[in-house]
Amino acid sequence: MAARSTPHLVETAEIAAERGLTPARISALYLERETNGFPEVVGHRGRARQWDKSEVDEWFTQRKPPRLHQYKPPTLDPDELLTGAQASRFLGYKNPQQVNTYVRDHPGYFPDPDVVEELGTAERPYRRPKWRVQTLLDWKDTRPGSGKRSIQRAAPALPDVPVDGDPDELLGASQAAALLGFKSVNSFSSSLGQGNLPLLKTVDTLSEKGGRRRWTRRRILEQAAQRKAK
């Protein structure tokens, strides 16, 4: 008899990011499992609950489509720029801070802004990200958990990043994911969002175009060494 394959384990933050929900909502679904049939946990990593991904996927497949799956955004100029609050309303969220929450709590899940406005004063500067309507529409149609399961998109291959390069070179999320041994940018971003990569919690800089995160190779390798030692 063939041996049963090892299940792919996922944690709360990973499920939340994939399904466009908050970690608190996933925890609430789990606590209501006696009435909604949500899968039981199959293990723990520290204090984090772990589920069999295939069981979670099956549960969401059979679940009644959420309200947002039926929602149609208003017709706007595809090149119009929207703030986080405007983007939240455009996408049909009741919470006007939903997009900002995605950006803050689920790195890599929501698209990078198309424009980042530098505002405020020299003493108190702040940044205001904006997204084009077409960027939001593309994300809505292809985001994980959108219900369009007939299309399976393979995760982009990570780049081949040399370990012995310039230690002060600034690297992006996909390069960091490769050096840290993750299989995809999403898994790296999920782990970062869960606080599992404390040395990378703050970035060394943001790119001028799109405000993309950048870390030095030195910090990434320090985090890799710390992660390997656990």
Short mmCIF file of C-alpha atoms in Angstrom, two decimals:
data_model
loop_
_atom_site.label_atom_id
_atom_site.label_comp_id
_atom_site.label_asym_id
_atom_site.label_seq_id
_atom_site.Cartn_x
_atom_site.Cartn_y
_atom_site.Cartn_z
CA MET A 1 0.00 0.00 0.00
CA ALA A 2 1.39 3.42 -0.95
CA ALA A 3 2.48 5.63 1.92
CA ARG A 4 0.34 8.67 2.58
CA SER A 5 2.04 11.86 1.41
CA THR A 6 3.07 14.45 3.97
CA PRO A 7 0.42 17.21 4.14
CA HIS A 8 1.27 20.78 3.20
CA LEU A 9 0.85 22.69 6.48
CA VAL A 10 -0.33 26.30 6.55
CA GLU A 11 -0.75 28.75 9.41
CA THR A 12 -3.34 31.40 10.21
CA ALA A 13 -1.58 34.30 8.49
CA GLU A 14 -0.99 32.26 5.32
CA ILE A 15 -4.67 31.27 5.07
CA ALA A 16 -5.74 34.85 5.76
CA ALA A 17 -3.47 36.30 3.07
CA GLU A 18 -4.55 33.74 0.48
CA ARG A 19 -8.26 34.23 1.17
CA GLY A 20 -8.31 38.00 1.51
CA LEU A 21 -9.34 37.80 5.18
CA THR A 22 -7.78 38.92 8.44
CA PRO A 23 -6.02 36.49 10.80
CA ALA A 24 -8.70 37.34 13.37
CA ARG A 25 -11.39 36.18 10.93
CA ILE A 26 -9.62 32.85 10.36
CA SER A 27 -9.36 32.37 14.12
CA ALA A 28 -13.08 33.13 14.44
CA LEU A 29 -13.92 30.55 11.76
CA TYR A 30 -11.87 27.99 13.66
CA LEU A 31 -13.60 28.76 16.95
CA GLU A 32 -16.96 28.26 15.21
CA ARG A 33 -15.91 24.91 13.72
CA GLU A 34 -18.60 22.94 15.54
CA THR A 35 -21.25 24.76 13.51
CA ASN A 36 -19.41 25.64 10.29
CA GLY A 37 -17.27 22.51 9.85
CA PHE A 38 -13.96 24.38 9.62
CA PRO A 39 -11.03 21.89 9.63
CA GLU A 40 -9.30 20.87 12.85
CA VAL A 41 -5.68 21.82 13.38
CA VAL A 42 -3.16 19.07 12.66
CA GLY A 43 -0.18 20.52 14.49
CA HIS A 44 1.52 23.56 16.00
CA ARG A 45 4.72 25.49 15.34
CA GLY A 46 5.39 27.28 18.58
CA ARG A 47 2.06 28.91 19.41
CA ALA A 48 0.92 29.03 15.79
CA ARG A 49 -1.83 26.63 14.71
CA GLN A 50 -1.21 24.58 11.56
CA TRP A 51 -3.76 23.10 9.17
CA ASP A 52 -3.62 20.65 6.27
CA LYS A 53 -3.86 23.02 3.28
CA SER A 54 -5.87 20.55 1.19
CA GLU A 55 -8.54 20.39 3.93
CA VAL A 56 -8.68 24.18 4.17
CA ASP A 57 -8.92 24.55 0.38
CA GLU A 58 -11.76 22.01 0.24
CA TRP A 59 -13.65 23.82 3.01
CA PHE A 60 -13.42 27.17 1.22
CA THR A 61 -14.38 25.57 -2.12
CA GLN A 62 -17.62 24.24 -0.62
CA ARG A 63 -18.34 27.43 1.28
CA LYS A 64 -20.99 29.84 0.00
CA PRO A 65 -19.26 32.58 -2.03
CA PRO A 66 -18.67 35.72 0.05
CA ARG A 67 -20.51 38.92 -0.78
CA LEU A 68 -17.47 40.45 -2.49
CA HIS A 69 -17.40 37.69 -5.11
CA GLN A 70 -20.67 39.07 -6.47
CA TYR A 71 -19.63 42.71 -6.16
CA LYS A 72 -18.98 44.77 -9.30
CA PRO A 73 -16.83 47.90 -8.90
CA PRO A 74 -18.08 51.18 -10.40
CA THR A 75 -16.86 52.20 -13.84
CA LEU A 76 -13.89 54.53 -13.58
CA ASP A 77 -11.02 55.64 -15.81
CA PRO A 78 -8.49 52.75 -15.69
CA ASP A 79 -5.66 55.27 -15.15
CA GLU A 80 -7.35 57.11 -12.28
CA LEU A 81 -5.32 56.98 -9.08
CA LEU A 82 -7.03 56.04 -5.81
CA THR A 83 -5.83 56.33 -2.23
CA GLY A 84 -6.03 53.37 0.16
CA ALA A 85 -9.43 54.45 1.47
CA GLN A 86 -10.75 55.11 -2.04
CA ALA A 87 -9.38 51.77 -3.24
CA SER A 88 -11.11 49.99 -0.34
CA ARG A 89 -14.46 51.49 -1.29
CA PHE A 90 -13.87 50.82 -4.98
CA LEU A 91 -13.24 47.13 -4.23
CA GLY A 92 -16.41 46.91 -2.15
CA TYR A 93 -14.97 46.68 1.36
CA LYS A 94 -17.04 48.09 4.20
CA ASN A 95 -13.88 48.98 6.10
CA PRO A 96 -12.24 52.00 4.39
CA GLN A 97 -8.88 50.94 5.86
CA GLN A 98 -8.97 47.40 4.41
CA VAL A 99 -6.42 48.07 1.65
CA ASN A 100 -4.08 49.81 4.10
CA THR A 101 -4.45 46.81 6.43
CA TYR A 102 -3.48 44.43 3.62
CA VAL A 103 -0.40 46.50 2.85
CA ARG A 104 0.62 46.75 6.51
CA ASP A 105 -0.21 43.24 7.76
CA HIS A 106 0.17 41.04 4.67
CA PRO A 107 3.31 42.07 2.75
CA GLY A 108 3.26 40.75 -0.79
CA TYR A 109 -0.49 40.02 -0.86
CA PHE A 110 -1.70 43.36 -2.25
CA PRO A 111 -0.02 44.99 -5.28
CA ASP A 112 2.59 47.66 -4.71
CA PRO A 113 1.27 51.20 -5.22
CA ASP A 114 1.66 52.73 -8.66
CA VAL A 115 2.53 56.12 -7.16
CA VAL A 116 3.80 57.14 -3.74
CA GLU A 117 3.32 60.83 -2.94
CA GLU A 118 5.87 62.42 -0.61
CA LEU A 119 3.89 64.81 1.60
CA GLY A 120 4.17 66.70 4.86
CA THR A 121 7.17 68.75 5.91
CA ALA A 122 10.86 68.03 6.32
CA GLU A 123 10.26 67.64 10.06
CA ARG A 124 7.14 65.50 9.70
CA PRO A 125 7.14 63.80 6.29
CA TYR A 126 4.67 61.12 5.33
CA ARG A 127 3.91 59.03 2.27
CA ARG A 128 0.55 58.52 0.55
CA PRO A 129 0.38 55.48 -1.75
CA LYS A 130 -2.03 55.41 -4.67
CA TRP A 131 -3.15 52.64 -7.03
CA ARG A 132 -4.44 52.86 -10.59
CA VAL A 133 -7.96 51.56 -11.13
CA GLN A 134 -6.65 48.98 -13.61
CA THR A 135 -4.15 47.68 -11.04
CA LEU A 136 -7.02 47.15 -8.59
CA LEU A 137 -9.18 45.44 -11.21
CA ASP A 138 -6.36 43.11 -12.21
CA TRP A 139 -5.79 42.17 -8.57
CA LYS A 140 -9.49 41.60 -7.93
CA ASP A 141 -9.70 39.21 -10.90
CA THR A 142 -6.62 37.18 -10.03
CA ARG A 143 -6.15 37.42 -6.26
CA PRO A 144 -5.97 34.18 -4.28
CA GLY A 145 -9.37 33.25 -2.90
CA SER A 146 -11.27 35.09 -5.65
CA GLY A 147 -13.18 31.91 -6.47
CA LYS A 148 -11.62 31.45 -9.91
CA ARG A 149 -10.13 28.04 -9.21
CA SER A 150 -10.24 26.79 -12.78
CA ILE A 151 -7.04 28.71 -13.44
CA GLN A 152 -4.00 27.45 -11.58
CA ARG A 153 -1.11 29.88 -11.66
CA ALA A 154 2.31 28.55 -10.79
CA ALA A 155 4.33 30.79 -8.51
CA PRO A 156 7.11 32.60 -10.40
CA ALA A 157 10.50 30.95 -10.02
CA LEU A 158 12.78 32.70 -7.57
CA PRO A 159 16.04 34.17 -8.91
CA ASP A 160 19.43 32.57 -8.40
CA VAL A 161 21.05 34.91 -5.87
CA PRO A 162 24.76 34.52 -4.97
CA VAL A 163 25.54 34.37 -1.27
CA ASP A 164 29.00 35.91 -1.70
CA GLY A 165 27.90 39.11 -3.42
CA ASP A 166 28.36 42.67 -2.16
CA PRO A 167 27.08 42.59 1.46
CA ASP A 168 25.73 46.14 1.12
CA GLU A 169 23.83 45.44 -2.11
CA LEU A 170 20.11 46.16 -1.74
CA LEU A 171 17.93 43.18 -2.60
CA GLY A 172 14.18 42.84 -3.10
CA ALA A 173 11.61 40.41 -1.71
CA SER A 174 12.13 37.70 -4.34
CA GLN A 175 15.91 37.77 -3.81
CA ALA A 176 15.47 37.69 -0.03
CA ALA A 177 13.09 34.75 -0.36
CA ALA A 178 15.67 32.85 -2.39
CA LEU A 179 18.52 33.49 0.06
CA LEU A 180 16.32 32.47 3.00
CA GLY A 181 15.31 29.20 1.35
CA PHE A 182 11.61 29.95 0.77
CA LYS A 183 9.79 28.38 -2.17
CA SER A 184 7.99 31.58 -3.19
CA VAL A 185 7.72 35.30 -2.48
CA ASN A 186 4.29 34.70 -0.93
CA SER A 187 5.65 32.24 1.64
CA PHE A 188 8.44 34.70 2.47
CA SER A 189 5.96 37.57 2.83
CA SER A 190 3.66 35.45 4.97
CA SER A 191 6.49 34.51 7.31
CA LEU A 192 7.59 38.15 7.47
CA GLY A 193 4.03 39.22 8.29
CA GLN A 194 3.87 36.66 11.11
CA GLY A 195 6.95 38.15 12.73
CA ASN A 196 9.14 35.11 12.01
CA LEU A 197 11.87 37.23 10.39
CA PRO A 198 12.55 39.89 13.04
CA LEU A 199 15.80 41.11 11.48
CA LEU A 200 13.88 42.10 8.35
CA LYS A 201 10.92 43.72 10.10
CA THR A 202 12.22 47.12 9.03
CA VAL A 203 13.56 47.72 5.56
CA ASP A 204 16.83 49.41 4.64
CA THR A 205 15.13 51.48 1.97
CA LEU A 206 12.18 51.64 -0.41
CA SER A 207 12.67 51.82 -4.16
CA GLU A 208 11.90 55.16 -5.78
CA LYS A 209 9.43 53.52 -8.16
CA GLY A 210 6.52 51.86 -6.40
CA GLY A 211 8.03 51.96 -2.91
CA ARG A 212 9.21 48.34 -3.05
CA ARG A 213 11.02 46.94 -0.01
CA ARG A 214 14.80 46.55 -0.07
CA TRP A 215 17.22 44.95 2.43
CA THR A 216 21.00 44.61 2.33
CA ARG A 217 22.43 41.19 1.53
CA ARG A 218 24.22 41.34 4.91
CA ARG A 219 20.97 41.61 6.89
CA ILE A 220 19.27 38.91 4.85
CA LEU A 221 22.16 36.51 5.43
CA GLU A 222 22.16 37.32 9.15
CA GLN A 223 18.46 36.45 9.20
CA ALA A 224 19.15 33.25 7.25
CA ALA A 225 21.77 32.21 9.80
CA GLN A 226 19.42 32.93 12.68
CA ARG A 227 16.61 31.01 10.98
CA LYS A 228 18.85 28.01 10.32
CA ALA A 229 20.02 27.92 13.96
CA LYS A 230 16.47 27.45 15.29
#
